[in-house]
Tab-separated table of C-alpha atoms and ligand atoms in Angstrom:
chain	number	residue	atom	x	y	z
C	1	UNK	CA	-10.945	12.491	-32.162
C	2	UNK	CA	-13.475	10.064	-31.317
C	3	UNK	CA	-12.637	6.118	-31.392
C	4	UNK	CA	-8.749	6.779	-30.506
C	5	UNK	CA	-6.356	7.855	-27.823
C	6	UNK	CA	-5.820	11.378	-27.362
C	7	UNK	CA	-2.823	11.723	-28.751
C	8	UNK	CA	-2.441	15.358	-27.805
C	9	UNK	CA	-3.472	14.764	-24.370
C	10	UNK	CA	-0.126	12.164	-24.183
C	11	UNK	CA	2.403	13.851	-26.163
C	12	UNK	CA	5.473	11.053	-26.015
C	13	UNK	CA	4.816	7.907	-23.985
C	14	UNK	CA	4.590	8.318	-20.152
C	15	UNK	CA	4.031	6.061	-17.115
C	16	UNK	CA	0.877	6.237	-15.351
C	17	UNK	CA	0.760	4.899	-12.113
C	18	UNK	CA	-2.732	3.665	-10.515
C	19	UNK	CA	-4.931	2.419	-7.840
C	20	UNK	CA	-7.612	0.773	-7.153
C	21	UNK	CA	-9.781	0.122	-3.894
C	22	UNK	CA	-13.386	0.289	-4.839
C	23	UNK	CA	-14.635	-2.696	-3.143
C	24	UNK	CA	-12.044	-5.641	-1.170
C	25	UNK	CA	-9.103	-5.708	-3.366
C	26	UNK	CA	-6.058	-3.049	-3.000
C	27	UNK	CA	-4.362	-2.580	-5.918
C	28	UNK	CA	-1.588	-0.570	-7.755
C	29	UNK	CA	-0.316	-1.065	-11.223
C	30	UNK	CA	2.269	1.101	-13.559
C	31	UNK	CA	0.876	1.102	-17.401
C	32	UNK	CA	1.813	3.311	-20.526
C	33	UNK	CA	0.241	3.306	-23.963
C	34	UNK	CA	1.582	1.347	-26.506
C	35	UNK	CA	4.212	2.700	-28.756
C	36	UNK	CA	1.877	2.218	-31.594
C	37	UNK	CA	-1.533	2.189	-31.848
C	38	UNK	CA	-4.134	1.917	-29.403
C	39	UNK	CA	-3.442	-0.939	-26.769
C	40	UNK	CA	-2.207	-0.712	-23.180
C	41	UNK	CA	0.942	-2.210	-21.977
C	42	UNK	CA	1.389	-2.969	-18.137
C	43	UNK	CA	4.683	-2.389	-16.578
C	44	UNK	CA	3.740	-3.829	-13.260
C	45	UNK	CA	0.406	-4.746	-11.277
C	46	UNK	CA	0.277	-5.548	-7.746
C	47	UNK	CA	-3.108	-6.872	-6.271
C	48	UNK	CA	-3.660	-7.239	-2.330
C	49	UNK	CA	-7.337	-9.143	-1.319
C	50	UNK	CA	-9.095	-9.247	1.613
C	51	UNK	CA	-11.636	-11.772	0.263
C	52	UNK	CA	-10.560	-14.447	2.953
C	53	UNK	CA	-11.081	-12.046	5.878
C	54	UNK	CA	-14.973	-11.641	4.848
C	55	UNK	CA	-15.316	-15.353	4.163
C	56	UNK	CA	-16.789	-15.886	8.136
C	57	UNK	CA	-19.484	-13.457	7.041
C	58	UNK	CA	-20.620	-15.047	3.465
C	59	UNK	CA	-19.956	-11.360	1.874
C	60	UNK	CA	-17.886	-8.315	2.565
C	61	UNK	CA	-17.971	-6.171	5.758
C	62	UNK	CA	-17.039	-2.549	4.590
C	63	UNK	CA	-15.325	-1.630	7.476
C	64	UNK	CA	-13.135	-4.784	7.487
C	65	UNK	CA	-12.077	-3.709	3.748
C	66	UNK	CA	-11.167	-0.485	4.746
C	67	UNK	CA	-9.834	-1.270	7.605
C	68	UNK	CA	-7.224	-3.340	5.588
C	69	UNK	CA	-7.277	-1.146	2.439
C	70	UNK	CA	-5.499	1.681	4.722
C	71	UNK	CA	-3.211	-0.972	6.300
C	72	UNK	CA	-1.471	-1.993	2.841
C	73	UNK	CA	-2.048	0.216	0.450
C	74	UNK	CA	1.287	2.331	0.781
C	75	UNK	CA	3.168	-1.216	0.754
C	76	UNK	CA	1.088	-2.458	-2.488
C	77	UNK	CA	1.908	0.959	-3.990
C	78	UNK	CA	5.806	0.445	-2.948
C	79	UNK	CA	5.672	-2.853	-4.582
C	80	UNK	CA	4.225	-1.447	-7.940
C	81	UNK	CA	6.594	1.104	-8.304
C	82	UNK	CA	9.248	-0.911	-7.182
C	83	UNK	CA	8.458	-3.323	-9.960
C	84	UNK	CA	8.860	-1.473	-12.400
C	85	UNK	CA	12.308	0.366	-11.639
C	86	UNK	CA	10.577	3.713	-11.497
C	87	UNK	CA	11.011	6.769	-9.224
C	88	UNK	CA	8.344	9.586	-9.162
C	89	UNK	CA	9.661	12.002	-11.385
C	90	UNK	CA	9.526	9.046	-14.130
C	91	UNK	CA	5.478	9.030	-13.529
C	92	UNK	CA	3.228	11.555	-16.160
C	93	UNK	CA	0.598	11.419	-13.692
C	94	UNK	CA	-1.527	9.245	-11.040
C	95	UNK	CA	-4.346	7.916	-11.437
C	96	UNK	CA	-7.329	6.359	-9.236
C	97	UNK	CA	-10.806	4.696	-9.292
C	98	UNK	CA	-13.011	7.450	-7.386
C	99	UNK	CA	-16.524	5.137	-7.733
C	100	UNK	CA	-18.807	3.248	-7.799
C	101	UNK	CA	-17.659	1.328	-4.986
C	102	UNK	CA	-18.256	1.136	-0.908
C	103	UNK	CA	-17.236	4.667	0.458
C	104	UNK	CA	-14.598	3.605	3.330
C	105	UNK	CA	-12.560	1.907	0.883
C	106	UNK	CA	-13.246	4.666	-2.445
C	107	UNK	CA	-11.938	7.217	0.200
C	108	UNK	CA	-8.422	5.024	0.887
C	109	UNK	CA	-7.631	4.825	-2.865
C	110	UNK	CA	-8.731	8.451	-3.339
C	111	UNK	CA	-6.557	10.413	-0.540
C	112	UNK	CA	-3.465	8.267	-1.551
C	113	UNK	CA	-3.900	9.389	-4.854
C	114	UNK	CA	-4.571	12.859	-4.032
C	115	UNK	CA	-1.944	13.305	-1.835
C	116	UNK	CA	0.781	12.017	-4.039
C	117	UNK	CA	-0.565	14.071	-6.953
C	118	UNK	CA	0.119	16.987	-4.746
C	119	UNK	CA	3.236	16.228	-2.858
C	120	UNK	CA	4.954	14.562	-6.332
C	121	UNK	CA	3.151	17.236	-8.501
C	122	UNK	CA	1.389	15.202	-10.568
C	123	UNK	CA	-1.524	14.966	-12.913
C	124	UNK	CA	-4.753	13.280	-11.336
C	125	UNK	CA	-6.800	11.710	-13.269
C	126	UNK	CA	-9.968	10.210	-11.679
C	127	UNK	CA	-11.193	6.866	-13.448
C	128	UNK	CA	-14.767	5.235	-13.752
C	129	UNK	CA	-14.254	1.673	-12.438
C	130	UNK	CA	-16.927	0.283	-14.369
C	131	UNK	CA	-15.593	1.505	-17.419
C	132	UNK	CA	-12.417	0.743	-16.441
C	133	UNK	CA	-13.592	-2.951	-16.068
C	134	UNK	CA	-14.824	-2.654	-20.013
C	135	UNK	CA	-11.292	-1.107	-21.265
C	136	UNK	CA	-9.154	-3.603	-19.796
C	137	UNK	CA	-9.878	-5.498	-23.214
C	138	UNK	CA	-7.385	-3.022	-24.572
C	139	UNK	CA	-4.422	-3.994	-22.116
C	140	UNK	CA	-2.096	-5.852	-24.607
C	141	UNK	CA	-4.960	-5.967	-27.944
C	142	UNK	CA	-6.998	-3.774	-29.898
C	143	UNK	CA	-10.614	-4.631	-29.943
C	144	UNK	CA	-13.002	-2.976	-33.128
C	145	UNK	CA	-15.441	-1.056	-32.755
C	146	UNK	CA	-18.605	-0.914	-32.466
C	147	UNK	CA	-19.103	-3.190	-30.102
C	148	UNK	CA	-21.070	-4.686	-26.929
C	149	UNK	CA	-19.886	-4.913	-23.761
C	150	UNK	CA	-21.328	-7.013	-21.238
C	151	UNK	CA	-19.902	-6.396	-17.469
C	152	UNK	CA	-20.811	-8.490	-15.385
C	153	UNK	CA	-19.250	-7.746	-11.372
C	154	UNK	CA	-20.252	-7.937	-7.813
C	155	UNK	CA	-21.864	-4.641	-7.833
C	156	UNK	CA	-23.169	-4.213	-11.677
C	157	UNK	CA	-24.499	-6.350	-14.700
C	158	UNK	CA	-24.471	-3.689	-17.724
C	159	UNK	CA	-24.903	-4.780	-21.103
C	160	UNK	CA	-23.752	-1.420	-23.008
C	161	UNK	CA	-22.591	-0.225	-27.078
C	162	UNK	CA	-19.867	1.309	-27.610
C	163	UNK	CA	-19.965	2.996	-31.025
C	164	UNK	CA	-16.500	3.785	-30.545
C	165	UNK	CA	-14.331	5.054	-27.570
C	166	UNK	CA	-16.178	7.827	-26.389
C	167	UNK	CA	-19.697	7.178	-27.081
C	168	UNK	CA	-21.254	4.571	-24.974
C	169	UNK	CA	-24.986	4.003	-24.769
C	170	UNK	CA	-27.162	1.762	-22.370
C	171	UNK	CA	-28.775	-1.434	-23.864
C	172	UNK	CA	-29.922	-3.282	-20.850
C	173	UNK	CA	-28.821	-4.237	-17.584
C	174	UNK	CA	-30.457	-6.055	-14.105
C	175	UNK	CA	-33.102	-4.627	-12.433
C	176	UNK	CA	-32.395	-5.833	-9.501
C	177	UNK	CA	-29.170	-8.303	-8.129
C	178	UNK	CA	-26.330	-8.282	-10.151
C	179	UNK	CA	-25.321	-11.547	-12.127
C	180	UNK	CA	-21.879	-11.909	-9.044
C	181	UNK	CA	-23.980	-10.582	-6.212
C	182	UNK	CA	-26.494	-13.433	-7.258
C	183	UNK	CA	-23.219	-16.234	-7.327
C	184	UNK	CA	-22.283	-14.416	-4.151
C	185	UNK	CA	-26.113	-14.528	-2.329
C	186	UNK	CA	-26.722	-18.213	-3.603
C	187	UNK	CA	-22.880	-19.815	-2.840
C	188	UNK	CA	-24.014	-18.617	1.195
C	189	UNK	CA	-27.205	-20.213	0.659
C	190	UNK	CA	-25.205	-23.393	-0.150
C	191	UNK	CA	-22.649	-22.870	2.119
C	192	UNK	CA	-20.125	-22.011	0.013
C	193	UNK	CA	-17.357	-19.417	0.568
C	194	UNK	CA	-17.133	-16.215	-0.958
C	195	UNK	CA	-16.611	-15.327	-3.296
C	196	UNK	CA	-20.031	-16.636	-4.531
C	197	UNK	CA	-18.697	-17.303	-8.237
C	198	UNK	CA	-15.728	-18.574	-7.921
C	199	UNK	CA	-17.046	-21.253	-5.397
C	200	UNK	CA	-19.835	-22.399	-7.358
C	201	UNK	CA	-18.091	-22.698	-10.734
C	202	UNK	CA	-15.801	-24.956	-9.013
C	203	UNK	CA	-18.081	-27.414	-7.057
C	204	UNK	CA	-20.611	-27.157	-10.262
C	205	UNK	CA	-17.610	-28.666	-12.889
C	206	UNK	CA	-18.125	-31.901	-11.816
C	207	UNK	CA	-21.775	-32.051	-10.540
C	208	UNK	CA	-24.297	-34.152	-11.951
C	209	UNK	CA	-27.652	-32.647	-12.208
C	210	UNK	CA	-29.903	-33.049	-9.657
C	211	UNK	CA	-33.403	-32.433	-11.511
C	212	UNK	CA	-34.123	-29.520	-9.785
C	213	UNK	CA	-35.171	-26.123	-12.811
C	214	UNK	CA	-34.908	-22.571	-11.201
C	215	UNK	CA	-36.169	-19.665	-12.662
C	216	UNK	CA	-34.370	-17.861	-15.661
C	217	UNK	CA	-36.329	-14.614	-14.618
C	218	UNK	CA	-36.919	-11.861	-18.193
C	219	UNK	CA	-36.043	-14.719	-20.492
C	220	UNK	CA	-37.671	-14.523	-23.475
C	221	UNK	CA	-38.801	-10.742	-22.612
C	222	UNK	CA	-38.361	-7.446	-24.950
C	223	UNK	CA	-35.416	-5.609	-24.324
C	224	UNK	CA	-32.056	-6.198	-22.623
C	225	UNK	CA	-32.777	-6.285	-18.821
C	226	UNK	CA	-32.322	-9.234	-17.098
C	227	UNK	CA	-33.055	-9.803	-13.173
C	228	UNK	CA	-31.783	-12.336	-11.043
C	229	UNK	CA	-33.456	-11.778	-7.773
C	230	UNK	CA	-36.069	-14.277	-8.105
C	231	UNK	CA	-33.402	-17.200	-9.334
C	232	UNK	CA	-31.580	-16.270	-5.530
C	233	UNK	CA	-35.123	-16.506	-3.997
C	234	UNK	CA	-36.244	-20.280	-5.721
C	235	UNK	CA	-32.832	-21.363	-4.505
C	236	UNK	CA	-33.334	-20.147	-0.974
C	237	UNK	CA	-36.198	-21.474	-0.966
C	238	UNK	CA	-35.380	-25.128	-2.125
C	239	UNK	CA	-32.309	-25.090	-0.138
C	240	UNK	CA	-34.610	-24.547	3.122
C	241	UNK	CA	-37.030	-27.232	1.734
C	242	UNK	CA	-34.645	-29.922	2.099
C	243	UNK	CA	-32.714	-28.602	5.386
C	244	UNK	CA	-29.213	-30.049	5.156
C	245	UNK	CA	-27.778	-30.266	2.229
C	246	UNK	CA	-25.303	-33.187	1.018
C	247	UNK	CA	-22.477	-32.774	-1.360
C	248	UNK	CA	-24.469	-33.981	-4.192
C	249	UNK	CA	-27.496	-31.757	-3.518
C	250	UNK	CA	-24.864	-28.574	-3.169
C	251	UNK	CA	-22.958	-29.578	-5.741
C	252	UNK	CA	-26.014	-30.220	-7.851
C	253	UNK	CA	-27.854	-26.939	-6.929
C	254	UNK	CA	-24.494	-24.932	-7.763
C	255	UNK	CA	-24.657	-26.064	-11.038
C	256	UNK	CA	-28.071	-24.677	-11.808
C	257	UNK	CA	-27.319	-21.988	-10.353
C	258	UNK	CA	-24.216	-21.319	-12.539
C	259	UNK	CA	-26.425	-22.573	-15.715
C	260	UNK	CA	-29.195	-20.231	-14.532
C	261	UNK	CA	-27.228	-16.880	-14.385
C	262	UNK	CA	-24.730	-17.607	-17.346
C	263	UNK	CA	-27.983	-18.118	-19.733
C	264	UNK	CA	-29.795	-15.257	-18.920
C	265	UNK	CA	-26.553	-13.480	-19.599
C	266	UNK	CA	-25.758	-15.286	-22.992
C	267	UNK	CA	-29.600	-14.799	-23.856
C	268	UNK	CA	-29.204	-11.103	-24.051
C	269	UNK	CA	-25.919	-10.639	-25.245
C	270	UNK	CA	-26.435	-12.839	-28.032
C	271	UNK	CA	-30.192	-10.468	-28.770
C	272	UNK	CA	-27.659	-7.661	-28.790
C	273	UNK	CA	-25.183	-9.350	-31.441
C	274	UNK	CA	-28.253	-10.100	-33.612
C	275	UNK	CA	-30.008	-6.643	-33.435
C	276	UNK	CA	-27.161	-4.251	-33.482
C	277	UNK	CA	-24.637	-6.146	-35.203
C	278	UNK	CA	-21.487	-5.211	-33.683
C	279	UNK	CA	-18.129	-5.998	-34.878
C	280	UNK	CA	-17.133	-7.266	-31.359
C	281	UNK	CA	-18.442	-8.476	-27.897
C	282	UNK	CA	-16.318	-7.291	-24.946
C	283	UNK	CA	-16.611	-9.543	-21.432
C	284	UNK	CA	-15.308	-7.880	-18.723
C	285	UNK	CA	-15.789	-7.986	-14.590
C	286	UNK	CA	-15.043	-10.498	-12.151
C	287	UNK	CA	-18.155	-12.642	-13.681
C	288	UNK	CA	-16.060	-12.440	-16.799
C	289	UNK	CA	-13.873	-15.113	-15.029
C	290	UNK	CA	-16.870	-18.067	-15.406
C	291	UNK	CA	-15.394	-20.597	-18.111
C	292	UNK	CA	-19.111	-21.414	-18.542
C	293	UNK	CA	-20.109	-17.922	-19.698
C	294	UNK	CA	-16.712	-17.617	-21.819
C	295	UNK	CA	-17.279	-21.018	-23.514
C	296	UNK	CA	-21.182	-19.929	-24.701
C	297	UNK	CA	-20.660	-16.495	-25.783
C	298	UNK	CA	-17.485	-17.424	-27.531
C	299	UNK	CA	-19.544	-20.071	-29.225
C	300	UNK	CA	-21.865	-17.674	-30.444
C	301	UNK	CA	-19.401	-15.058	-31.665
C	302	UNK	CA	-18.000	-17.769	-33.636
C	303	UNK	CA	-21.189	-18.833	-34.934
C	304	UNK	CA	-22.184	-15.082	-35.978
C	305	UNK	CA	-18.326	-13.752	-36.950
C	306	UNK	CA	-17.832	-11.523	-34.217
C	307	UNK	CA	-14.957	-10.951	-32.702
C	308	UNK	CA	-14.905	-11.909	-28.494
C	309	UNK	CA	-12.618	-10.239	-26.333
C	310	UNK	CA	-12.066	-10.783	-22.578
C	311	UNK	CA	-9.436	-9.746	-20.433
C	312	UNK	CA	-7.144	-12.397	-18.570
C	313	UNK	CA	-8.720	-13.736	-15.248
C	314	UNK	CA	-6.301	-11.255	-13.218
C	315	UNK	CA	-7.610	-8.411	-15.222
C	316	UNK	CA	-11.357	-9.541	-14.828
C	317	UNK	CA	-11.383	-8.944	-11.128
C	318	UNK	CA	-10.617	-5.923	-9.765
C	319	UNK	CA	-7.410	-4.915	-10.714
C	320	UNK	CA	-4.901	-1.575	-11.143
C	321	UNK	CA	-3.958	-2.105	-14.081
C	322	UNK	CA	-7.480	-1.794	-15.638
C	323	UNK	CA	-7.491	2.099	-13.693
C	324	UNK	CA	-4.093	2.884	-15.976
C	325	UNK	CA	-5.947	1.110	-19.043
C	326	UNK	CA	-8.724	3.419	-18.590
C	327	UNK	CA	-6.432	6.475	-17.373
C	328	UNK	CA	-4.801	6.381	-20.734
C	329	UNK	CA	-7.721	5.440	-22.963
C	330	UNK	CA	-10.301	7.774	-21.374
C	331	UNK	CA	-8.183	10.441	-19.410
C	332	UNK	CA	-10.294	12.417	-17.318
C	333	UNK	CA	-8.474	15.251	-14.916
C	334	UNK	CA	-9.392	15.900	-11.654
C	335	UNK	CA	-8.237	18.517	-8.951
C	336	UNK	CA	-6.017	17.293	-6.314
C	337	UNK	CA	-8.144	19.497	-3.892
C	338	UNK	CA	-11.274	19.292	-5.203
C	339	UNK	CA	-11.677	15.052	-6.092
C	340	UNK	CA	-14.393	13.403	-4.258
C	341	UNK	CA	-15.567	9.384	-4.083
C	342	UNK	CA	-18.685	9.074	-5.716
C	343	UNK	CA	-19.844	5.470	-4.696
C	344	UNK	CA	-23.309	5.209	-6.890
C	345	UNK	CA	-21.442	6.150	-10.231
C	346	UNK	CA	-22.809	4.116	-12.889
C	347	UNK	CA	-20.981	3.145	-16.346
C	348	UNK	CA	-21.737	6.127	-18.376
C	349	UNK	CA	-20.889	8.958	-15.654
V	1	LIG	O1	-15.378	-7.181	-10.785
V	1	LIG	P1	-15.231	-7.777	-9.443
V	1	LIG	O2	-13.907	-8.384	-9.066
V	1	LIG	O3	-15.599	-6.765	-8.313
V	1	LIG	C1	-16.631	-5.841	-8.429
V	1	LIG	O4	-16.402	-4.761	-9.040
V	1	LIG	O5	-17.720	-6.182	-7.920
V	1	LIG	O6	-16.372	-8.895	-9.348
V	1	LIG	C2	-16.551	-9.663	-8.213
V	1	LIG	C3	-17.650	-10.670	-8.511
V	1	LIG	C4	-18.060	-11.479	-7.284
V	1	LIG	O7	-19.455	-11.399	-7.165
V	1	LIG	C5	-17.608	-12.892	-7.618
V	1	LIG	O8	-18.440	-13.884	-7.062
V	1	LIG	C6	-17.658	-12.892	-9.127
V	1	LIG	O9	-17.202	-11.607	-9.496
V	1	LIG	N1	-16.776	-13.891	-9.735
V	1	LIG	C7	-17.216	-14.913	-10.495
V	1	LIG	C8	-16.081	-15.683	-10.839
V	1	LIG	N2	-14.977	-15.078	-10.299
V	1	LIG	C9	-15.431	-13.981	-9.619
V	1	LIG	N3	-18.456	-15.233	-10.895
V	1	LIG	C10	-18.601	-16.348	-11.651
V	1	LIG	N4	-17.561	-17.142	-12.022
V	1	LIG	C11	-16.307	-16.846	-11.643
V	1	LIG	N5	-15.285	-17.623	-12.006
V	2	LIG	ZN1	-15.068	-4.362	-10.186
């Protein structure tokens, strides 16, 4: 039935166990459903990053995840299952995040996955990161539906409705950078160290405006897109007007830069509360994290009486746990022979 978990599919309660390594995080997390209704309860989650071995470089080097996805990913796994007192043969099935993501590190999560499906005989299911990101809301609550879900990550900025769990449909989304690759592009700009978002949020929480305005590029426009490749180009471009940069300048230009991408992202989400009148608005991707972006859209939800959900900050970046969420919410079987990576996925595949 639409809007609920398959209870057929489940039959009693079982563990999942799941993995993640889509982009530079290595994860592995044991969930089950909850005894009663629809949430998702997490027995154990276990997240490894390489985020500090990419700072040198201002973004992430793909072979340098990889690289370091292979090298832990059996221990992170251990350490999961180790958690939470489970063998194997305790374990309904396994399941993985086979895209969107870069293809080095999609292939480490996938062959783990596929070759402990086999050699434990286990059920594989293959899981949608994106959506993944959206139904980590459900780890521990229930959100109503109809809603709209705004994920915001490194990768993807996708304002979507769900009209319940199995129907999604596309309501906007950039058309160009999205919202954390434009915190990631503009923190290097600055000088800042990745990642972009969480750098910037922090020197901007204290910063005293400057008087420099960039661009809110689409604002004001029909429709749900939003862009934000021509706020990272004014910034590079005053940033190089005024060669070095002192702490107050950075710390001043990280603050518009943090006001310039959460508006644009409040503008639209709040269109979509007052044009399709959901009963909830679901935050979810490492963007998700900004206090900034929580605070405004909160404020609005109140204002209209909608309910705002967002997962906790370790569930907001990429995470295991929010694989198993998914896994059980939206289980999709996959072939242990047959399951490929499929790195330009996009929310509704
Ligand atoms: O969802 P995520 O962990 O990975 C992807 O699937 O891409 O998102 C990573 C993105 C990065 O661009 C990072 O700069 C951004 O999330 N991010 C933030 C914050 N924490 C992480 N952006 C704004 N504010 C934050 N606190
Ligand atoms: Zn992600």
């Amino acid at each position: 039935m639409a809007g609920s978990i398959p209870e057929r599919y489940w039959g009693a309660i079982k563990m999942i166990l799941a993995i993640e390594s889509t982009c530079d995080e290595t994860g592995a997390a044991v969930v089950k459903k909850k005894q009663s209704g629809n949430g998702v309860e997490v027995i154990a989650n276990v997240t490894a990053s390489s985020a500090e071995m990419h700072n040198k470089y201002g973004g992430i080097v793909p072979e340098v995840a990889a690289r370091e996805q292979l090298r832990v990913i059996g221990s992170v796994i251990e350490e999961a299952m180790n958690k939470a007192g489970l063998k194997y043969e305790n374990l309904e099935a396994i399941a993985v995040a086979y895209g969107p993501g870069l293809m080095g590190s999609l292939l480490v999560g996938v062959e783990t996955a596929k070759t402990l499906a086999y050699v434990h005989q286990k059920k594989l299911l293959a899981v949608n990161h994106m959506q993944a990101h959206l139904l980590a809301n459900w780890i521990d609550d229930e959100p109503k539906l109809p809603g709209v879900g705004l994920v915001v990550s490194g990768g993807h900025t996708d304002l979507v409705w769900l009209e319940n769990m199995s129907e999604w449909f596309e309501l906007g989304g950039t058309r160009d950078d999205a919202a954390g690759e434009c915190f990631d592009k503009c923190a290097r700009a600055l000088g800042l160290p990745y990642p972009g978002g969480v750098s910037i949020e922090r020197v901007a929480e204290n910063a005293k405006s400057i008087g420099v305005k960039l661009p809110r590029p689409l604002k004001g426009g029909s429709g749900y897109d939003m862009s934000f490749s021509g706020l990272k180009a004014a910034l590079l471009r005053e940033v190089k007007s005024r060669g070095e940069l002192d702490e107050s300048d950075r710390a001043g230009l990280a603050k518009e830069v943090n006001e310039a991408v959460v508006e644009s992202l409040v503008e639209k989400t709040e269109k979509a509360i007052k044009g399709k009148h959901p009963k909830s608005v679901l935050l979810a991707g490492g963007v998700a994290a900004n206090k900034l972006l929580r605070k405004k859209i909160k404020k609005i939800c109140d204002e209209l009486g909608v309910e705002m959900y967002v997962p906790e900050i370790k569930y907001c970046t990429d995470n295991a746990a929010m694989i198993g969420a998914a896994a059980v919410l939206r289980p999709k079987e996959a072939d242990v022979f047959e399951l490929n990576p499929d790195p330009g996925l996009d929310i509704f595949g």
